[in-house]
mmCIF file of C-alpha atoms in Angstrom:
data_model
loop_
_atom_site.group_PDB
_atom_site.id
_atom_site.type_symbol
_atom_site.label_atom_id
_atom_site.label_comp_id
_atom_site.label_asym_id
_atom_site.label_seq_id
_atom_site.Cartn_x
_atom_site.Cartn_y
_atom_site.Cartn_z
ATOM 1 C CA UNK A 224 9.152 26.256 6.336
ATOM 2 C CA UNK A 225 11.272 24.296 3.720
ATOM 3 C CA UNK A 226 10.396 25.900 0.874
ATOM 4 C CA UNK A 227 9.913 29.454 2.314
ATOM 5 C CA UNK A 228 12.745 30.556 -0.239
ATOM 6 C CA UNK A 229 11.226 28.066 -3.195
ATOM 7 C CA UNK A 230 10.669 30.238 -6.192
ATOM 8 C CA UNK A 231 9.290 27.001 -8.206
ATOM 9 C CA UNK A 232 6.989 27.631 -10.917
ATOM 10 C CA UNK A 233 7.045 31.771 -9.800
ATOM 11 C CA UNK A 234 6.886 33.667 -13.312
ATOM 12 C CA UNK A 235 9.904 36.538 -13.150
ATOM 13 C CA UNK A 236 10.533 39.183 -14.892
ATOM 14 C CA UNK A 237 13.750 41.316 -15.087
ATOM 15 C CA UNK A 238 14.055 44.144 -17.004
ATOM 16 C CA UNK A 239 17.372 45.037 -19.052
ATOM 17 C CA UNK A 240 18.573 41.221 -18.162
ATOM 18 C CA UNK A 241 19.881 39.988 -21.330
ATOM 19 C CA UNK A 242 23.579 41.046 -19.753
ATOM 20 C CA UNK A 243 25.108 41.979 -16.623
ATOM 21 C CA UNK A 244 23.548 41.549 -12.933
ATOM 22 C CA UNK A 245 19.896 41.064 -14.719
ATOM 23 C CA UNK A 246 21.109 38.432 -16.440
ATOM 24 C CA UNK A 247 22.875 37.070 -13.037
ATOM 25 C CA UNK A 248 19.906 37.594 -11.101
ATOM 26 C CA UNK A 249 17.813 35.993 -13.838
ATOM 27 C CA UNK A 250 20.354 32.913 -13.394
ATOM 28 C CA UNK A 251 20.496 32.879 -9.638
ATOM 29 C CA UNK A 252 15.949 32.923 -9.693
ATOM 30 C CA UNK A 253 15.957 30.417 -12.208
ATOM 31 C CA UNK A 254 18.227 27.951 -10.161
ATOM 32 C CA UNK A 255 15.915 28.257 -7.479
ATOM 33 C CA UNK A 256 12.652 27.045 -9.551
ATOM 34 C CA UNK A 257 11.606 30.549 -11.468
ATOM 35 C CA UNK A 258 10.623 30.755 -14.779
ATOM 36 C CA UNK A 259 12.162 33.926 -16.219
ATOM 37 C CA UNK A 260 11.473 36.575 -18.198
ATOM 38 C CA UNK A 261 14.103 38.201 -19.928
ATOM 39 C CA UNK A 262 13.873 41.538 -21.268
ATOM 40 C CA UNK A 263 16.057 43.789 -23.686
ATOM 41 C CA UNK A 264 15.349 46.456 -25.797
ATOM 42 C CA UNK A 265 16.482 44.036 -28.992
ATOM 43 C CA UNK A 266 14.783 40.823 -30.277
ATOM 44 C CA UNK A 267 17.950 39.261 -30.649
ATOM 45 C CA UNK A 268 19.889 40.203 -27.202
ATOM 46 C CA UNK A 269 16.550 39.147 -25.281
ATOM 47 C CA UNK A 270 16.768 35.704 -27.429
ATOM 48 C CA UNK A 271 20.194 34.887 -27.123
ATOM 49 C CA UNK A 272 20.189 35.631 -23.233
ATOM 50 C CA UNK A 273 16.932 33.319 -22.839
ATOM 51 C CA UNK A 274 18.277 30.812 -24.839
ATOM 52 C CA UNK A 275 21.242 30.336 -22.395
ATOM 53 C CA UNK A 276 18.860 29.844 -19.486
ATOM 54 C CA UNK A 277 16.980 27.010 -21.602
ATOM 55 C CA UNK A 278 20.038 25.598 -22.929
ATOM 56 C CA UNK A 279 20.816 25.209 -18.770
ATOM 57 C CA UNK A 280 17.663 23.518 -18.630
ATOM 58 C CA UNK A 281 15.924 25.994 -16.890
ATOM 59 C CA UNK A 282 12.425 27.605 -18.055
ATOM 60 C CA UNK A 283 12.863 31.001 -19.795
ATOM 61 C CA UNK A 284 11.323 33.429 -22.530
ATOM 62 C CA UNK A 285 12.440 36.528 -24.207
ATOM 63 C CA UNK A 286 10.276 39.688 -24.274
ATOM 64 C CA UNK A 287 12.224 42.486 -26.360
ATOM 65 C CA UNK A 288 10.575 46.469 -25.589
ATOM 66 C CA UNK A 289 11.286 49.417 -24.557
ATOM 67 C CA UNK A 290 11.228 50.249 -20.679
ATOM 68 C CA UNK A 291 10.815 53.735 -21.392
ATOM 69 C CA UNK A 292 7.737 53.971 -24.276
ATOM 70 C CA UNK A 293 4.739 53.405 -22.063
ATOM 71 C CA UNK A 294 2.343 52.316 -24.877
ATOM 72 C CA UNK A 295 5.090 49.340 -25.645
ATOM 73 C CA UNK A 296 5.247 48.851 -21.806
ATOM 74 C CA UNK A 297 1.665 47.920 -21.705
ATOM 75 C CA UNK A 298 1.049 46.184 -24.616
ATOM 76 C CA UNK A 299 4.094 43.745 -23.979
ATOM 77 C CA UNK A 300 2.992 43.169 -20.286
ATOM 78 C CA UNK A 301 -0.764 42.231 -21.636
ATOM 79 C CA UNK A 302 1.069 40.192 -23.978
ATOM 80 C CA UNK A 303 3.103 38.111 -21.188
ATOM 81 C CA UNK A 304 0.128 37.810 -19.128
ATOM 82 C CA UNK A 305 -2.250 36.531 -21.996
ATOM 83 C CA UNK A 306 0.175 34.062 -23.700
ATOM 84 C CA UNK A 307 2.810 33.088 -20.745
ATOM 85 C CA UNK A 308 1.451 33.896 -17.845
ATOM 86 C CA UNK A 309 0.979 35.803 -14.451
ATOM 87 C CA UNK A 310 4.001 38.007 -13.187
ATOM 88 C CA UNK A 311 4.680 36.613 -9.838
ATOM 89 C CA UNK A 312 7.849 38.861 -9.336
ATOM 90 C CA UNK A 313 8.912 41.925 -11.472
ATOM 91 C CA UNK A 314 12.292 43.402 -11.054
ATOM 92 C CA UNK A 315 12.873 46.923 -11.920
ATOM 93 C CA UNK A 316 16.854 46.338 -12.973
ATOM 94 C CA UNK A 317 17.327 48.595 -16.822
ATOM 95 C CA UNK A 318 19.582 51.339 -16.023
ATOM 96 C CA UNK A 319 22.322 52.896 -17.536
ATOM 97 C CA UNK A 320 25.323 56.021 -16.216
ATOM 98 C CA UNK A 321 26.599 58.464 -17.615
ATOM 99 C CA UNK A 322 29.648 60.677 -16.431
ATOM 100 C CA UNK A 323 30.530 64.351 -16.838
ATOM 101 C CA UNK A 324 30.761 67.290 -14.186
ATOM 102 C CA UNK A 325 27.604 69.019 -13.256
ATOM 103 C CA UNK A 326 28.150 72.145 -14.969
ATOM 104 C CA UNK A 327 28.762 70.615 -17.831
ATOM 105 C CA UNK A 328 26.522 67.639 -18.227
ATOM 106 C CA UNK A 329 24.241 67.729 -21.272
ATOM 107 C CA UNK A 330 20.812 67.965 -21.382
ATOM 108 C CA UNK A 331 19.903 64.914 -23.969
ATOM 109 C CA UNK A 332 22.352 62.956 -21.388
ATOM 110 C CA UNK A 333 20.235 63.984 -18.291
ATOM 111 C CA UNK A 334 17.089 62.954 -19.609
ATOM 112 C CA UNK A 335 18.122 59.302 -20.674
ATOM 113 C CA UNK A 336 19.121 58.823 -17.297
ATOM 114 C CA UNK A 337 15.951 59.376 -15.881
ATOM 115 C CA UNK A 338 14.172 57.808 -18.717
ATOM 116 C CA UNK A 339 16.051 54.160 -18.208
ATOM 117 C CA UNK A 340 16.728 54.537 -14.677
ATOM 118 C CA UNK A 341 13.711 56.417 -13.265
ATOM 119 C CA UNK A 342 10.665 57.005 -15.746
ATOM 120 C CA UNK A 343 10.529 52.747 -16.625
ATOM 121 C CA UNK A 344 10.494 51.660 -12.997
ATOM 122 C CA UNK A 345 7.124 54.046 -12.943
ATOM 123 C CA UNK A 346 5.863 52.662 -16.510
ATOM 124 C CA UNK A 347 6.716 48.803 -15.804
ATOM 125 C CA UNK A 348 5.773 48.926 -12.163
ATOM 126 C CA UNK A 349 1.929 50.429 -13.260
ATOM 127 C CA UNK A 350 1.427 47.963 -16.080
ATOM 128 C CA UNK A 351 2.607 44.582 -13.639
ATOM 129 C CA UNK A 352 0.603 45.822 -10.588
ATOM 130 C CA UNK A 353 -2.852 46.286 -12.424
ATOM 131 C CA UNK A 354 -2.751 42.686 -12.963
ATOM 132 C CA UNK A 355 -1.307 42.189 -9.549
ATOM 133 C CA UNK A 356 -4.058 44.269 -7.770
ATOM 134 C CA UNK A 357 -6.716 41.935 -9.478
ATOM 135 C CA UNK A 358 -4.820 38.850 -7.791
ATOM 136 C CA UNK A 359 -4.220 40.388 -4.872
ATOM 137 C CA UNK A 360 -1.213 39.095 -4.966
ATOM 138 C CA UNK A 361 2.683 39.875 -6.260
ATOM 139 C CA UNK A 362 6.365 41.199 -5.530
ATOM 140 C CA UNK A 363 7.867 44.062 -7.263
ATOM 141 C CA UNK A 364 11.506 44.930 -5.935
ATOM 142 C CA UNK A 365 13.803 47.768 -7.823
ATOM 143 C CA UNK A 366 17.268 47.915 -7.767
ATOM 144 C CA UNK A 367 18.391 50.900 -6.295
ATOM 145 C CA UNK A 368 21.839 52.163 -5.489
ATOM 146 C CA UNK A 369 24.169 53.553 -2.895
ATOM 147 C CA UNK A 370 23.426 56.908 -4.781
ATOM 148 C CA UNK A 371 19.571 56.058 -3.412
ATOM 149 C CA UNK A 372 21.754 57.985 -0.458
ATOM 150 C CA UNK A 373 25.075 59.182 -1.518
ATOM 151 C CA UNK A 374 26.162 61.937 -4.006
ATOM 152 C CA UNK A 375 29.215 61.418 -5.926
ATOM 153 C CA UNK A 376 31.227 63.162 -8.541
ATOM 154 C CA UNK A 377 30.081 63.239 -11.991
ATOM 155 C CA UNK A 378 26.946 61.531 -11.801
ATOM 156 C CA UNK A 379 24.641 63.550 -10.206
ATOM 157 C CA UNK A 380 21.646 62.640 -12.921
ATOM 158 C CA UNK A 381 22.351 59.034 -11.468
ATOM 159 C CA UNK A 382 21.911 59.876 -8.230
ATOM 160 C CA UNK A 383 18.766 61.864 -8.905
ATOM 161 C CA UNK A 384 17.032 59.011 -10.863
ATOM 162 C CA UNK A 385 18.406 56.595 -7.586
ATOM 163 C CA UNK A 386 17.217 58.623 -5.513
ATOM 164 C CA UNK A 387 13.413 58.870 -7.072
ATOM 165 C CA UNK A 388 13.435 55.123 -7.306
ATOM 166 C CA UNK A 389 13.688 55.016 -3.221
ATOM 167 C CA UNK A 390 11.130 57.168 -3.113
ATOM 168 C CA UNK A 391 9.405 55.280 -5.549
ATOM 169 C CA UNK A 392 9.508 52.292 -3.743
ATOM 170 C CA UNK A 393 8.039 54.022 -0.575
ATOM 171 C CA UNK A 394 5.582 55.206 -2.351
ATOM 172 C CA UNK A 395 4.547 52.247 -4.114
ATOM 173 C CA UNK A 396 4.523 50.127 -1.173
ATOM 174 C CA UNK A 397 2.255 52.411 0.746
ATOM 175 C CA UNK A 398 -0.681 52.167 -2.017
ATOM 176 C CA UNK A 399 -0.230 48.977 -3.088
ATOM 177 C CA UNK A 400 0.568 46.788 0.216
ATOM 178 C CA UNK A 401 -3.281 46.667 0.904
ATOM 179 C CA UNK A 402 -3.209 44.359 -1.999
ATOM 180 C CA UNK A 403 -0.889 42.182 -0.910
ATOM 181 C CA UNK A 404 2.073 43.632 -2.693
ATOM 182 C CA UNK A 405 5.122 43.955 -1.733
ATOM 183 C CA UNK A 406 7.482 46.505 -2.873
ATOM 184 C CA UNK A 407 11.048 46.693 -1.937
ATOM 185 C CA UNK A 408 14.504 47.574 -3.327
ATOM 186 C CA UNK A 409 18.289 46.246 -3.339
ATOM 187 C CA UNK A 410 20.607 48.867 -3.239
ATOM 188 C CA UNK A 411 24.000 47.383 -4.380
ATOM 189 C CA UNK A 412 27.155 48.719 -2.962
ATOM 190 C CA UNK A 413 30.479 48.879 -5.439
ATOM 191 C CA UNK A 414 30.520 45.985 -7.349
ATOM 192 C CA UNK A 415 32.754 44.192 -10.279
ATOM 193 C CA UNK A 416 31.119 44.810 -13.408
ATOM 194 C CA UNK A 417 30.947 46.158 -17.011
ATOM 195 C CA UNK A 418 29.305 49.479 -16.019
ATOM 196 C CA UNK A 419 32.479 49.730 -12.755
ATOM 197 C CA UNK A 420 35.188 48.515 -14.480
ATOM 198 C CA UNK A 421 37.033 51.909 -15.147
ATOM 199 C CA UNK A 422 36.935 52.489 -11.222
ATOM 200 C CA UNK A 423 38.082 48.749 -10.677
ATOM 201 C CA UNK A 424 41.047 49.606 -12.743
ATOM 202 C CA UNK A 425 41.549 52.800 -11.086
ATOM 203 C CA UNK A 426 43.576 51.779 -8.415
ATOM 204 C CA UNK A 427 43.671 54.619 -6.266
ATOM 205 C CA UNK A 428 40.007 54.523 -6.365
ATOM 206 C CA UNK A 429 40.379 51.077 -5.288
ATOM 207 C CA UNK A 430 42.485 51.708 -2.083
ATOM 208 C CA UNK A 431 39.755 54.088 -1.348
ATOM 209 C CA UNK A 432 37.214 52.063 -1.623
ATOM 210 C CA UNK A 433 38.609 48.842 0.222
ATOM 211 C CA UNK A 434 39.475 51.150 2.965
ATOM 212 C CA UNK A 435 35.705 53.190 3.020
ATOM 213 C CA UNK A 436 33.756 50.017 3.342
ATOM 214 C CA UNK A 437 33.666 47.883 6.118
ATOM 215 C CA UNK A 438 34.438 44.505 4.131
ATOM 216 C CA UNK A 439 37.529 46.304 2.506
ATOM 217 C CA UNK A 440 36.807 45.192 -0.921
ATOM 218 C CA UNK A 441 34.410 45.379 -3.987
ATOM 219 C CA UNK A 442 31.598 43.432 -3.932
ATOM 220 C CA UNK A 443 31.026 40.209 -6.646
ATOM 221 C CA UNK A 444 27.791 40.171 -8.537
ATOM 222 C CA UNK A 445 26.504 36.984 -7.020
ATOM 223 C CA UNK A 446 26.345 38.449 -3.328
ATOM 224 C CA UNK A 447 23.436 40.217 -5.082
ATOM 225 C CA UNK A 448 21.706 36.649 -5.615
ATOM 226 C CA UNK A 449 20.783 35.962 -2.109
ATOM 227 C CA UNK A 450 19.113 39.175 -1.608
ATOM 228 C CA UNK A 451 17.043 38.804 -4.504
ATOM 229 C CA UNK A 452 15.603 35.507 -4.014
ATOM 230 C CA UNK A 453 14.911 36.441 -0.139
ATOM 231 C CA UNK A 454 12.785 39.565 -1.928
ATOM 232 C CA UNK A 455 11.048 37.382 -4.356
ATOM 233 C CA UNK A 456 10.330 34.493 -2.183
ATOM 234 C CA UNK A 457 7.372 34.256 0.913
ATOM 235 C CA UNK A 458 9.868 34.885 3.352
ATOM 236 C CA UNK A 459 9.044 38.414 2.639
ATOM 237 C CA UNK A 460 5.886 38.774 2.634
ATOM 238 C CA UNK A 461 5.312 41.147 5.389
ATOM 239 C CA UNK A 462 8.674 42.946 4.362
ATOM 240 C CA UNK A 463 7.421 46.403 2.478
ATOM 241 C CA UNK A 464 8.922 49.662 1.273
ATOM 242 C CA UNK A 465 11.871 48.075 2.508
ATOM 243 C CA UNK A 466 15.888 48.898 0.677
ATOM 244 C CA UNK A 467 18.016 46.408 1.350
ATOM 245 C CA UNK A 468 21.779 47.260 1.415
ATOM 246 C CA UNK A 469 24.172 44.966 -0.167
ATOM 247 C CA UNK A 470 27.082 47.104 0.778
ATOM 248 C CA UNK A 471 29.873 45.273 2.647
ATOM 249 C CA UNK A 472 28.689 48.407 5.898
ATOM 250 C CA UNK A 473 30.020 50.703 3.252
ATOM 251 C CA UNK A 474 26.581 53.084 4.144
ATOM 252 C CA UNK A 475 26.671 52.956 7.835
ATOM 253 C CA UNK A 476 30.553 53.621 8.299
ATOM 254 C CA UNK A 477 31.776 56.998 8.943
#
């Protein structure tokens, strides 16, 4: 039972985690025993953010492609699993936002949305479980959103592409649990970060918020840490198709 959280010697790998909560969540895994793989659509971002892990004295490597180009999905997750080694954990965390009211939002814009946010967690997820079937064996978990839920202004694309990845993760779990896979999602609340920080500094938006959830306040990236590792480690094994809320009650308050 004492090392029913232990990630030691567990091979990870986060997509779009050279920056922001990948690269926390990469972090937090690592401290706990992972070795991590980071991933970035540049060499040199995917480099520099694995070279911070190593200079920490933790185990990391850097493997740059894109999420959304299957044939580069497959050939770089061949690659990892020839030359570094089995993917233990894979977490589905590239996305990006964009903003502009429905009627006007463009079409180019729409469909990188669901290319970062939506198509890759389909392209990655396929490519890690093949190998993960043939164990018998792994833990994929996506990081969904309040908008896996909730509709807001401006972003409905993002709220789509959310949305799928839920149903993704359902879906997922129920083919692949047989296996012994496990497939389950975080869905952060609001948090403090680069892609939020307009809203932080909007402060009636903040008064809102701080009044809509429960905790009255935004979240901090590292409340994200524990729900990771819980996902990643044994103690979830017989968790499945499973979204886990990290939403200060924001979701279940009226």
């Amino acid at each position: 039972m004492k090392d029913l959280f232990s990630l030691t010697n567990k091979k990870v790998l986060i997509t779009g985690s050279a920056q922001g909560i990948g690269f926390l969540l990469a972090k937090g895994l690592a401290e706990q025993g992972a070795d991590i793989i980071i991933n970035d659509i540049t060499d040199d971002r995917a480099e520099h953010a694995a070279s911070q892990l190593r200079d920490a004295g933790f185990v990391a490597y850097a493997c740059a492609f894109d999420v959304t180009n299957g044939q580069a999905v497959n050939n770089a997750i061949a690659d990892i699993e020839g030359n570094i080694g089995a993917i233990d954990v894979l977490i589905n965390n590239a996305g990006i936002q964009r903003r502009h009211p429905f009627t006007e939002f463009p079409e180019n814009e729409w469909d990188a949305v669901i290319d970062v946010n939506q198509k890759s967690v389909f392209l990655v997820s396929q490519a890690v479980s093949r190998f993960m079937v043939k164990r018998q064996r792994g833990k994929i978990i996506n990081i969904c959103s309040m908008q896996s839920e909730l509709g807001r202004d401006t972003i409905t694309p993002y709220a789509a592409s959310k949305g799928a990845v839920k149903m993704l993760t359902r879906g997922m779990c129920v083919e692949l649990a047989r296996y012994n896979i496990q497939v389950n999602g975080i869905a952060p609340g609001y948090f403090k970060t680069d892609m939020t920080k307009a809203l932080v500094e909007d402060e009636a938006f903040t008064q809102w918020l701080c009044k809509r959830t429960p905790a009255a306040r935004w979240g901090n990236p590292e409340e994200l840490i524990g729900a990771a590792v819980y996902l990643s480690s044994r103690a979830s094994d017989f968790v499945n198709g499973h979204l886990l809320f990290v939403d200060g009650g924001m979701l279940v308050a009226v």
